[in-house]
XYZ file of C-alpha atoms in Angstrom:
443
model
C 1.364 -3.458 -80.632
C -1.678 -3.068 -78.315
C -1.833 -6.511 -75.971
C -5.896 -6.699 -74.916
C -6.254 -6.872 -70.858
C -8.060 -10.087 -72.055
C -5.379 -11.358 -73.620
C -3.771 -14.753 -72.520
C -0.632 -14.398 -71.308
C 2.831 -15.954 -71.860
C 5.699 -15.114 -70.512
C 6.812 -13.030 -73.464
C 3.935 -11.229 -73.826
C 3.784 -10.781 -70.054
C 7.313 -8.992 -70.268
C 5.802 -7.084 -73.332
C 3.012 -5.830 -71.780
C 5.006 -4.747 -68.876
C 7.860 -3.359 -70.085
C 6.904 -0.103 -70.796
C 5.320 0.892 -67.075
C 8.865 -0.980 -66.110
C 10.488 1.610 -68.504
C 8.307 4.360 -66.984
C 9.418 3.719 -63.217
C 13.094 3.288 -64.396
C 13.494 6.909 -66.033
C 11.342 7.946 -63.575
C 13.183 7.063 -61.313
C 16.541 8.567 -63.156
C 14.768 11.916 -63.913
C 14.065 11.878 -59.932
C 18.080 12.074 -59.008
C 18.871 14.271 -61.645
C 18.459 17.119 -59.239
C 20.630 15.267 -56.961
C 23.596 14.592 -59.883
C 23.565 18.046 -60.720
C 23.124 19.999 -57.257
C 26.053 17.376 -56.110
C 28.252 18.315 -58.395
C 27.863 22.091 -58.664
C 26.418 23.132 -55.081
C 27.744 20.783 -52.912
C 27.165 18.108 -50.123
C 25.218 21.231 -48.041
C 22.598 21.374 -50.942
C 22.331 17.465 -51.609
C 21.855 17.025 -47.915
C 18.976 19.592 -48.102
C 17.277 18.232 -50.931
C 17.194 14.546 -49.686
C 16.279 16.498 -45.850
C 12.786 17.567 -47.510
C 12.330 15.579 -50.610
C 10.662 12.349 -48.587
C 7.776 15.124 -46.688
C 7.001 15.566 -50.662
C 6.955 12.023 -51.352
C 4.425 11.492 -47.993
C 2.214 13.756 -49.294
C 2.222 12.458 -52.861
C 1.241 9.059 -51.495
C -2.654 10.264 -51.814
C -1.969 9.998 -55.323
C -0.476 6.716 -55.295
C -3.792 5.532 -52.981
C -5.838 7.265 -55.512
C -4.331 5.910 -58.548
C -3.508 2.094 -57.425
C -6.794 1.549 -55.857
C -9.003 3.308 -58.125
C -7.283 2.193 -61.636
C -8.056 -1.762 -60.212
C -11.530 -0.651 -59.104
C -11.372 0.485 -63.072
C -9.950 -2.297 -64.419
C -12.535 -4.971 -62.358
C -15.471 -2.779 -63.578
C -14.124 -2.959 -67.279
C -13.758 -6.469 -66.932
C -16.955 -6.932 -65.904
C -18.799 -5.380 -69.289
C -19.413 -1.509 -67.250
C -17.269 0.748 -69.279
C -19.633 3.839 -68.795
C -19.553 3.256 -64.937
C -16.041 2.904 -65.292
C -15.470 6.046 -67.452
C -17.496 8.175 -64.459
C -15.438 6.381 -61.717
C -11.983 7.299 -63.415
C -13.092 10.927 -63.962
C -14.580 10.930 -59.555
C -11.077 9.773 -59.190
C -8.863 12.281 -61.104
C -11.018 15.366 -59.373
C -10.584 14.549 -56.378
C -6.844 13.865 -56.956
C -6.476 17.197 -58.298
C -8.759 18.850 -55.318
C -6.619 16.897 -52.414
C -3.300 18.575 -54.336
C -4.223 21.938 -54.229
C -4.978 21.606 -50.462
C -1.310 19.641 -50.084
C 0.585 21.772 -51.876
C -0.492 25.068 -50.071
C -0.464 23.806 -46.393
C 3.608 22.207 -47.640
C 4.186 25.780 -48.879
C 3.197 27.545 -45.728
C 4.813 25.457 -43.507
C 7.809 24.277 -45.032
C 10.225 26.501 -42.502
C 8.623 24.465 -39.553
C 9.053 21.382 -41.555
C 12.827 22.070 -41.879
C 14.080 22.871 -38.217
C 11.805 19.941 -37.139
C 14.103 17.774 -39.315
C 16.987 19.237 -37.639
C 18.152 21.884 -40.025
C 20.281 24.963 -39.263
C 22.330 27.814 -40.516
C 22.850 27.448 -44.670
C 21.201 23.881 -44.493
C 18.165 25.647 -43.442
C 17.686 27.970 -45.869
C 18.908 25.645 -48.452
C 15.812 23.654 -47.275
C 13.255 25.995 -47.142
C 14.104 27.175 -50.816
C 14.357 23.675 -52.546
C 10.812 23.130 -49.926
C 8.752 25.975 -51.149
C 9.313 25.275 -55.065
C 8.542 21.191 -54.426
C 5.591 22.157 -52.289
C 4.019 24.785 -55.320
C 4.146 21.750 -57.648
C 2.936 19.013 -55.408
C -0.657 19.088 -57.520
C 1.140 17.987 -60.552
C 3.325 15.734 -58.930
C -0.130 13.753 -57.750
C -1.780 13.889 -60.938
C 1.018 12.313 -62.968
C 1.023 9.580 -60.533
C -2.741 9.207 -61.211
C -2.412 9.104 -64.456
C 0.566 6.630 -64.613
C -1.567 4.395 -62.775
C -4.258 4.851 -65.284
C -2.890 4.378 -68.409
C -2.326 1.088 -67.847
C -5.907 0.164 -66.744
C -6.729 2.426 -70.270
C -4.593 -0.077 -72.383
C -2.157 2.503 -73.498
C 1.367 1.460 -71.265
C 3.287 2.413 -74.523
C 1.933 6.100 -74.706
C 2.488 6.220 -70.556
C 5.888 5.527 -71.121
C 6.237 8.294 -73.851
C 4.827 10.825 -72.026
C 7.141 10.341 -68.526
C 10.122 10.309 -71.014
C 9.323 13.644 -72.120
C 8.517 15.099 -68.505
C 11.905 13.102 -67.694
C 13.582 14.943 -70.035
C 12.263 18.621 -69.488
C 13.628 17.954 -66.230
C 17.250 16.946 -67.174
C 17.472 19.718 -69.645
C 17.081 21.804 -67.759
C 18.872 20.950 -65.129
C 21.893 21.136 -67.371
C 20.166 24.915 -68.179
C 19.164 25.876 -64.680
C 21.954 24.414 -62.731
C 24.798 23.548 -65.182
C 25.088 26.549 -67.481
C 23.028 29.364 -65.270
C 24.407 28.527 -61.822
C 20.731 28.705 -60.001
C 21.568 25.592 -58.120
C 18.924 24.641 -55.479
C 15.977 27.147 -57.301
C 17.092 25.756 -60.625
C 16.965 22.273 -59.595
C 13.627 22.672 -58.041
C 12.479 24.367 -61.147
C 13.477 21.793 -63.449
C 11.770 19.128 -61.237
C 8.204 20.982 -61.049
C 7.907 21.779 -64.750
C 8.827 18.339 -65.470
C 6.234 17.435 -63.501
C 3.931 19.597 -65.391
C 4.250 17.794 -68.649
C 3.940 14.592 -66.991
C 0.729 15.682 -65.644
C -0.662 18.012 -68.198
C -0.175 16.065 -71.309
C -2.633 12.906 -69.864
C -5.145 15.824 -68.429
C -5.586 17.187 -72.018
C -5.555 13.567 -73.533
C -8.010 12.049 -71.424
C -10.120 14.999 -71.633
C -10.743 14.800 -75.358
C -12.340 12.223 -77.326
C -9.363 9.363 -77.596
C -9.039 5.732 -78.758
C -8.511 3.900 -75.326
C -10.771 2.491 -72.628
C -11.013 5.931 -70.887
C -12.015 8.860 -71.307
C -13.017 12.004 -68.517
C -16.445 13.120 -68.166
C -17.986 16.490 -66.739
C -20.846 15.074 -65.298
C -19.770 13.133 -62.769
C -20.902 11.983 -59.315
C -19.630 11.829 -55.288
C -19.868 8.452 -54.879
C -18.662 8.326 -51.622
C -18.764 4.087 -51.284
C -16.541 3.849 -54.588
C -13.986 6.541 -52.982
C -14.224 4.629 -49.939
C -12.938 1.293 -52.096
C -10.717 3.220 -53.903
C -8.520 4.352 -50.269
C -9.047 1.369 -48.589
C -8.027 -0.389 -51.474
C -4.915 1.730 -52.374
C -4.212 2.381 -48.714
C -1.316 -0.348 -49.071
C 0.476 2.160 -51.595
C -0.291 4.870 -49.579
C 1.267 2.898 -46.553
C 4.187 2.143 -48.513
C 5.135 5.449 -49.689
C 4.128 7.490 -46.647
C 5.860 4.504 -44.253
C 8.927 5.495 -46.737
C 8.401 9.455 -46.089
C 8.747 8.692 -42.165
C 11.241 6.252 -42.478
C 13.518 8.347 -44.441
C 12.968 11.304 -42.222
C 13.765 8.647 -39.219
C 17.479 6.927 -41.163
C 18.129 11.081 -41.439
C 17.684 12.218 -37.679
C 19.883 8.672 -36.969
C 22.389 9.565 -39.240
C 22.780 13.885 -38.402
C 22.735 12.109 -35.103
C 25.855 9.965 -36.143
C 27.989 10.991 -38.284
C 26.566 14.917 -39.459
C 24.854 16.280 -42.758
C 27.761 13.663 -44.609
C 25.945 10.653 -43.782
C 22.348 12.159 -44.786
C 24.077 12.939 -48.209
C 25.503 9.544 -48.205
C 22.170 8.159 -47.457
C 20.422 10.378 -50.197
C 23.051 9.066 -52.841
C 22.125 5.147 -51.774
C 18.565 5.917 -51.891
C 18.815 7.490 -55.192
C 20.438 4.806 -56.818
C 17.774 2.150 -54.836
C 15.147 4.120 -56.510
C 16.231 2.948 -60.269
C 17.034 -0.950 -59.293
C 13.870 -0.855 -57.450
C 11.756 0.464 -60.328
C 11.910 -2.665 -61.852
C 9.824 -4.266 -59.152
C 7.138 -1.561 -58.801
C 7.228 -1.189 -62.830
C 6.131 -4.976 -63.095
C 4.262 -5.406 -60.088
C 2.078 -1.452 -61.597
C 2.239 -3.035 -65.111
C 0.524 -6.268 -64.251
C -1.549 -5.545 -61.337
C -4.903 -4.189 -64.119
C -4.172 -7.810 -65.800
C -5.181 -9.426 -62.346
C -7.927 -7.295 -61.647
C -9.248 -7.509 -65.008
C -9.461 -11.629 -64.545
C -10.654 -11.354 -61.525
C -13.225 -9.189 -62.370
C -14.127 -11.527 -65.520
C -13.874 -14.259 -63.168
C -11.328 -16.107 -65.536
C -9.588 -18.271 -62.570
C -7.470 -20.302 -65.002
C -5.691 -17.096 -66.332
C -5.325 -15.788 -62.811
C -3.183 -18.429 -62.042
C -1.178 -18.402 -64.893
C -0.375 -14.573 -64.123
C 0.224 -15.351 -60.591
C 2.538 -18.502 -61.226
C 4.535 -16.393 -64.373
C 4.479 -12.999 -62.087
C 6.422 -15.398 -58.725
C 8.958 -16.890 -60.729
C 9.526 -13.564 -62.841
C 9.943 -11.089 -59.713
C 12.237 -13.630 -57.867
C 14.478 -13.952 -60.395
C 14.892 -10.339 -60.861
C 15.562 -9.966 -57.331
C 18.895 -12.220 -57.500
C 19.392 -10.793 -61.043
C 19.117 -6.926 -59.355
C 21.325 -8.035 -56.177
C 24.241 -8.763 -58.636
C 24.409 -5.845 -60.418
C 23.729 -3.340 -58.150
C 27.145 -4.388 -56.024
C 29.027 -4.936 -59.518
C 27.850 -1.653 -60.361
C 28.121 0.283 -57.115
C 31.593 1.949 -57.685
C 30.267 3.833 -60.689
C 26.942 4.542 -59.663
C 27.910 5.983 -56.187
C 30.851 7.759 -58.239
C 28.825 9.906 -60.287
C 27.239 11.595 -57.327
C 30.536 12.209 -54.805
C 33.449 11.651 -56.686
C 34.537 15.100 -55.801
C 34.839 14.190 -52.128
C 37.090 10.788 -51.053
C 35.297 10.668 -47.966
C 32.169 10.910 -48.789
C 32.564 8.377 -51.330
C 33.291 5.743 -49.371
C 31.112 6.034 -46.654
C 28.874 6.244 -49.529
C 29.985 3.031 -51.402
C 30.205 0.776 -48.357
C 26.366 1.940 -47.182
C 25.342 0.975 -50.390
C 27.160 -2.312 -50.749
C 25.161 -3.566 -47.271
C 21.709 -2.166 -48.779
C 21.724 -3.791 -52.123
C 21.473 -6.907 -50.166
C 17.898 -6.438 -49.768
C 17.234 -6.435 -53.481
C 17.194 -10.621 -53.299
C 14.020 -10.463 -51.482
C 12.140 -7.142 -51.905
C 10.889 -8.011 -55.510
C 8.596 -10.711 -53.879
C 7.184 -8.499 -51.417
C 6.389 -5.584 -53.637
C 4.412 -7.673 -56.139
C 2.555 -9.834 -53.325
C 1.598 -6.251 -52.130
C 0.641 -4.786 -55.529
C -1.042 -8.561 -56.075
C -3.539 -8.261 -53.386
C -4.397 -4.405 -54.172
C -4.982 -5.604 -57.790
C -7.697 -8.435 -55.748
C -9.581 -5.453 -54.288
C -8.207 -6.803 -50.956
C -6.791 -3.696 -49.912
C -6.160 -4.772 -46.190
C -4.169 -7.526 -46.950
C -2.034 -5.281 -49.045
C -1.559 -2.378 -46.816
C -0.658 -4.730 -43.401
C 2.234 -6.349 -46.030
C 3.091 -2.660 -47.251
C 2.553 -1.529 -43.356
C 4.637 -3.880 -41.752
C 7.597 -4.223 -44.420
C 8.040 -0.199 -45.030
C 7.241 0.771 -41.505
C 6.961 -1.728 -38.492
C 9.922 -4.151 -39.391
C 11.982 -0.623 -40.635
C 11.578 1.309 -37.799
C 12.678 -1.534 -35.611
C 15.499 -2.048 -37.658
C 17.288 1.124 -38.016
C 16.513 2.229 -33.899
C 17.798 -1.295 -32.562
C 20.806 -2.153 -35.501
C 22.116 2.201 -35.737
C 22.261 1.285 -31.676
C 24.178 -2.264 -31.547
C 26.295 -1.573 -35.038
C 26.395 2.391 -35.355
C 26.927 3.106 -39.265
C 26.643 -0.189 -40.499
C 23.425 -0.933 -38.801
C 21.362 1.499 -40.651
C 22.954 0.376 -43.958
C 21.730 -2.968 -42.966
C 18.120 -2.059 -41.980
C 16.784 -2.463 -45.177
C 17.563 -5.956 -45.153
C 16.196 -7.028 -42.044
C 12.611 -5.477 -42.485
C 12.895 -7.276 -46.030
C 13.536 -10.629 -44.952
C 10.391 -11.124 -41.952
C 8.578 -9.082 -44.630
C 8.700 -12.155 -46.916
C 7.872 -14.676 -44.071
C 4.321 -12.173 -44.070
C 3.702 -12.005 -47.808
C 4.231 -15.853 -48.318
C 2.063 -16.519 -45.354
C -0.519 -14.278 -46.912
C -0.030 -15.430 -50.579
C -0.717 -19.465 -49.510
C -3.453 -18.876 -47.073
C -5.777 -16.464 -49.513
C -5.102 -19.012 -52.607
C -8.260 -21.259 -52.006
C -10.334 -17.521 -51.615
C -8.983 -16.136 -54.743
C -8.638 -19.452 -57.033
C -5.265 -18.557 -58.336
């Protein structure tokens, strides 16, 4: 049933409202490792280690969407709120052009260079050219990989989470399809895997392009005439720059545990680390579901100016996000053993290199779910600053610092733990943040 951004919220129809962009990150978020179950199991550790060597360069460059979509879907969302749904129409069509223009210049430089990309990583002999293959097909997609984050972003701001969810299942499961085609029954490994993963992408992507395009029954709809507003682009990065922090920081940060670990222990522990990473992506879904689901629900208020249902969202969201966190922490290390054992159980070794790196970074679950809302909060605010230094200094500044100083003073076992210990000053940052702006922002 359709819940009106308007709406006052409980704490069941918060959850309802959410659930589906929750749903949406989670098999997004399963879809996204299905390359890695399946090239695993029937290519090898060689082949995982070169997908996870390249996959975070595609992830920096898909953070423009992310910037695109976060900040200009709560730009949307205030100027719905505020009565201006033709402005808003003509500033979620400025949005989705450029996305699709910014793409098409990504994805040809990543294609070009991706060879350069792969020795500067460190890669050599067969994990080279495993590298550059799996690359190339990532990089020739990269368009559609931005525009269904756009869109995801969107749909929520357009009152239609339900049909978002819908639409990633079905790019989901194009993908794992055929990966059971490509990779599991044809033996193309790496090209199949790739090739499952980019026209995946394409029905994620293509679908909303034709639905938004044609006369529809939400709060959005694209328009032809449409123009360079170069102020509300200028809102829409600086206010999104926090999600572009966060996933970019991620893409560097990744590419930095990877050079520690080839450094350590050899292309085993960048598997390993691929495999935790993986299964970090579906726990941590839940946060970025929620904290994407409700974030158009704050802006919407804010823009409205409804203070007394701006703190009932911001109360509801706290306790909801902290309590997943301890929930989250629990089952990932219950769960860990199978989890980890669908990806290496073909390798003893691996395995449990695997399962004790995960074990140490599930312990940051407790805590993360606090700072990714707070983040997502603030963006929602149109305070994109605020956002990006928590997204800046939790995915970047306190990570960094963690994994060069702990991989140093506890080898192995101080890179699992790195996560933690950007997670925990990261809270001190968002709390600080979230009590000092409360008078400003009435919540």
């Amino acid at each position: 049933m359709r819940i009106p951004l308007s709406s006052h919220f409980t704490y069941r129809t918060l959850l309802r409202f959410t659930l589906p962009t929750i749903g949406m990150m989670i098999f997004t978020s399963l879809y996204s490792i299905v390359d890695g179950i399946f090239v695993s199991n029937f290519a090898g550790k060689t082949a995982l280690a070169a997908v996870n060597l390249i996959w975070p360069i595609s992830m920096g460059m898909s953070s423009v969407g992310f910037m695109l979509g976060t900040g200009g879907s709560a730009i949307v969302a205030k100027t719905l709120g505020e009565g201006e749904e033709k402005l808003a129409q003509e500033y979620f069509s400025l949005v989705v052009y450029v996305t699709l223009a910014a793409g098409l210049v990504l994805s040809a430089l990543g294609f070009v260079f991706t060879p350069q990309i792969a020795r500067l990583l460190g890669a050599t002999g067969q994990l080279l050219s495993d590298t550059v293959l799996y690359g190339r097909i990532l990089f020739a997609g990269q368009t559609f990989f931005m525009l269904q984050i756009v869109f995801q972003c969107f749909f929520v701001a357009a009152e239609k989470p339900g049909l978002n969810l819908k639409i990633t299942v079905a790019a989901g499961l194009t993908n794992m399809v055929l990966d059971g085609v490509f990779v599991g029954l044809l033996h193309w490994d790496l090209a199949g895997a790739g090739a499952a993963t980019v026209l995946g992408q394409m029905v994620g992507s293509l679908f909303p392009l034709v639905y938004f395009a044609r006369k529809n029954d939400s709060l959005l709809r694209l328009t032809t005439r449409v123009k360079v507003r170069g102020r509300i682009l200028g809102l829409a990065c600086a206010n999104g720059s926090s999600e572009m922090v966060s996933n970019l920081s991620a893409s560097l940060v990744s590419t930095l545990y990877n050079l520690r670990l080839m450094a350590l222990v050899g292309q085993d522990g960048v598997a390993a680390y691929g495999v935790i990473m993986y299964v970090e992506f579906v726990f941590s879904a839940i946060f970025f579901g929620y904290s994407m689901g409700s974030a158009p629900l704050v802006s919407y208020h804010y823009g409205a100016e409804n203070h007394g249902e701006l703190t009932n969202l911001f109360r509801k969201s706290l306790r909801l996000v902290a309590g997943m966190g301890v929930g989250m922490t629990l089952a990932a290390e219950g769960l860990a053993p199978l989890v980890v054992g669908i990806f290496t159980r073909y390798d003893g070794g691996l395995y449990a290199m695997t399962l004790h790196g995960f074990r140490l970074c599930s312990l940051a679950f407790v805590v993360m779910g606090v700072n990714v809302w707070g983040s997502a909060f603030f963006t929602a605010l149109n305070n994109g600053p605020v956002s990006a230094a928590i997204s800046f200094l939790r995915t970047f500044v306190f990570q960094v610092a963690a994994v060069l100083l702990l991989s140093f003073l506890l080898g192995l076992d101080g890179i699992w733990l790195a996560l933690l210990a950007a997670e925990v000053p990261a809270l001190v940052v968002t709390a600080a943040f979230l009590v000092g702006k409360r008078k400003q922002y009435r919540y």
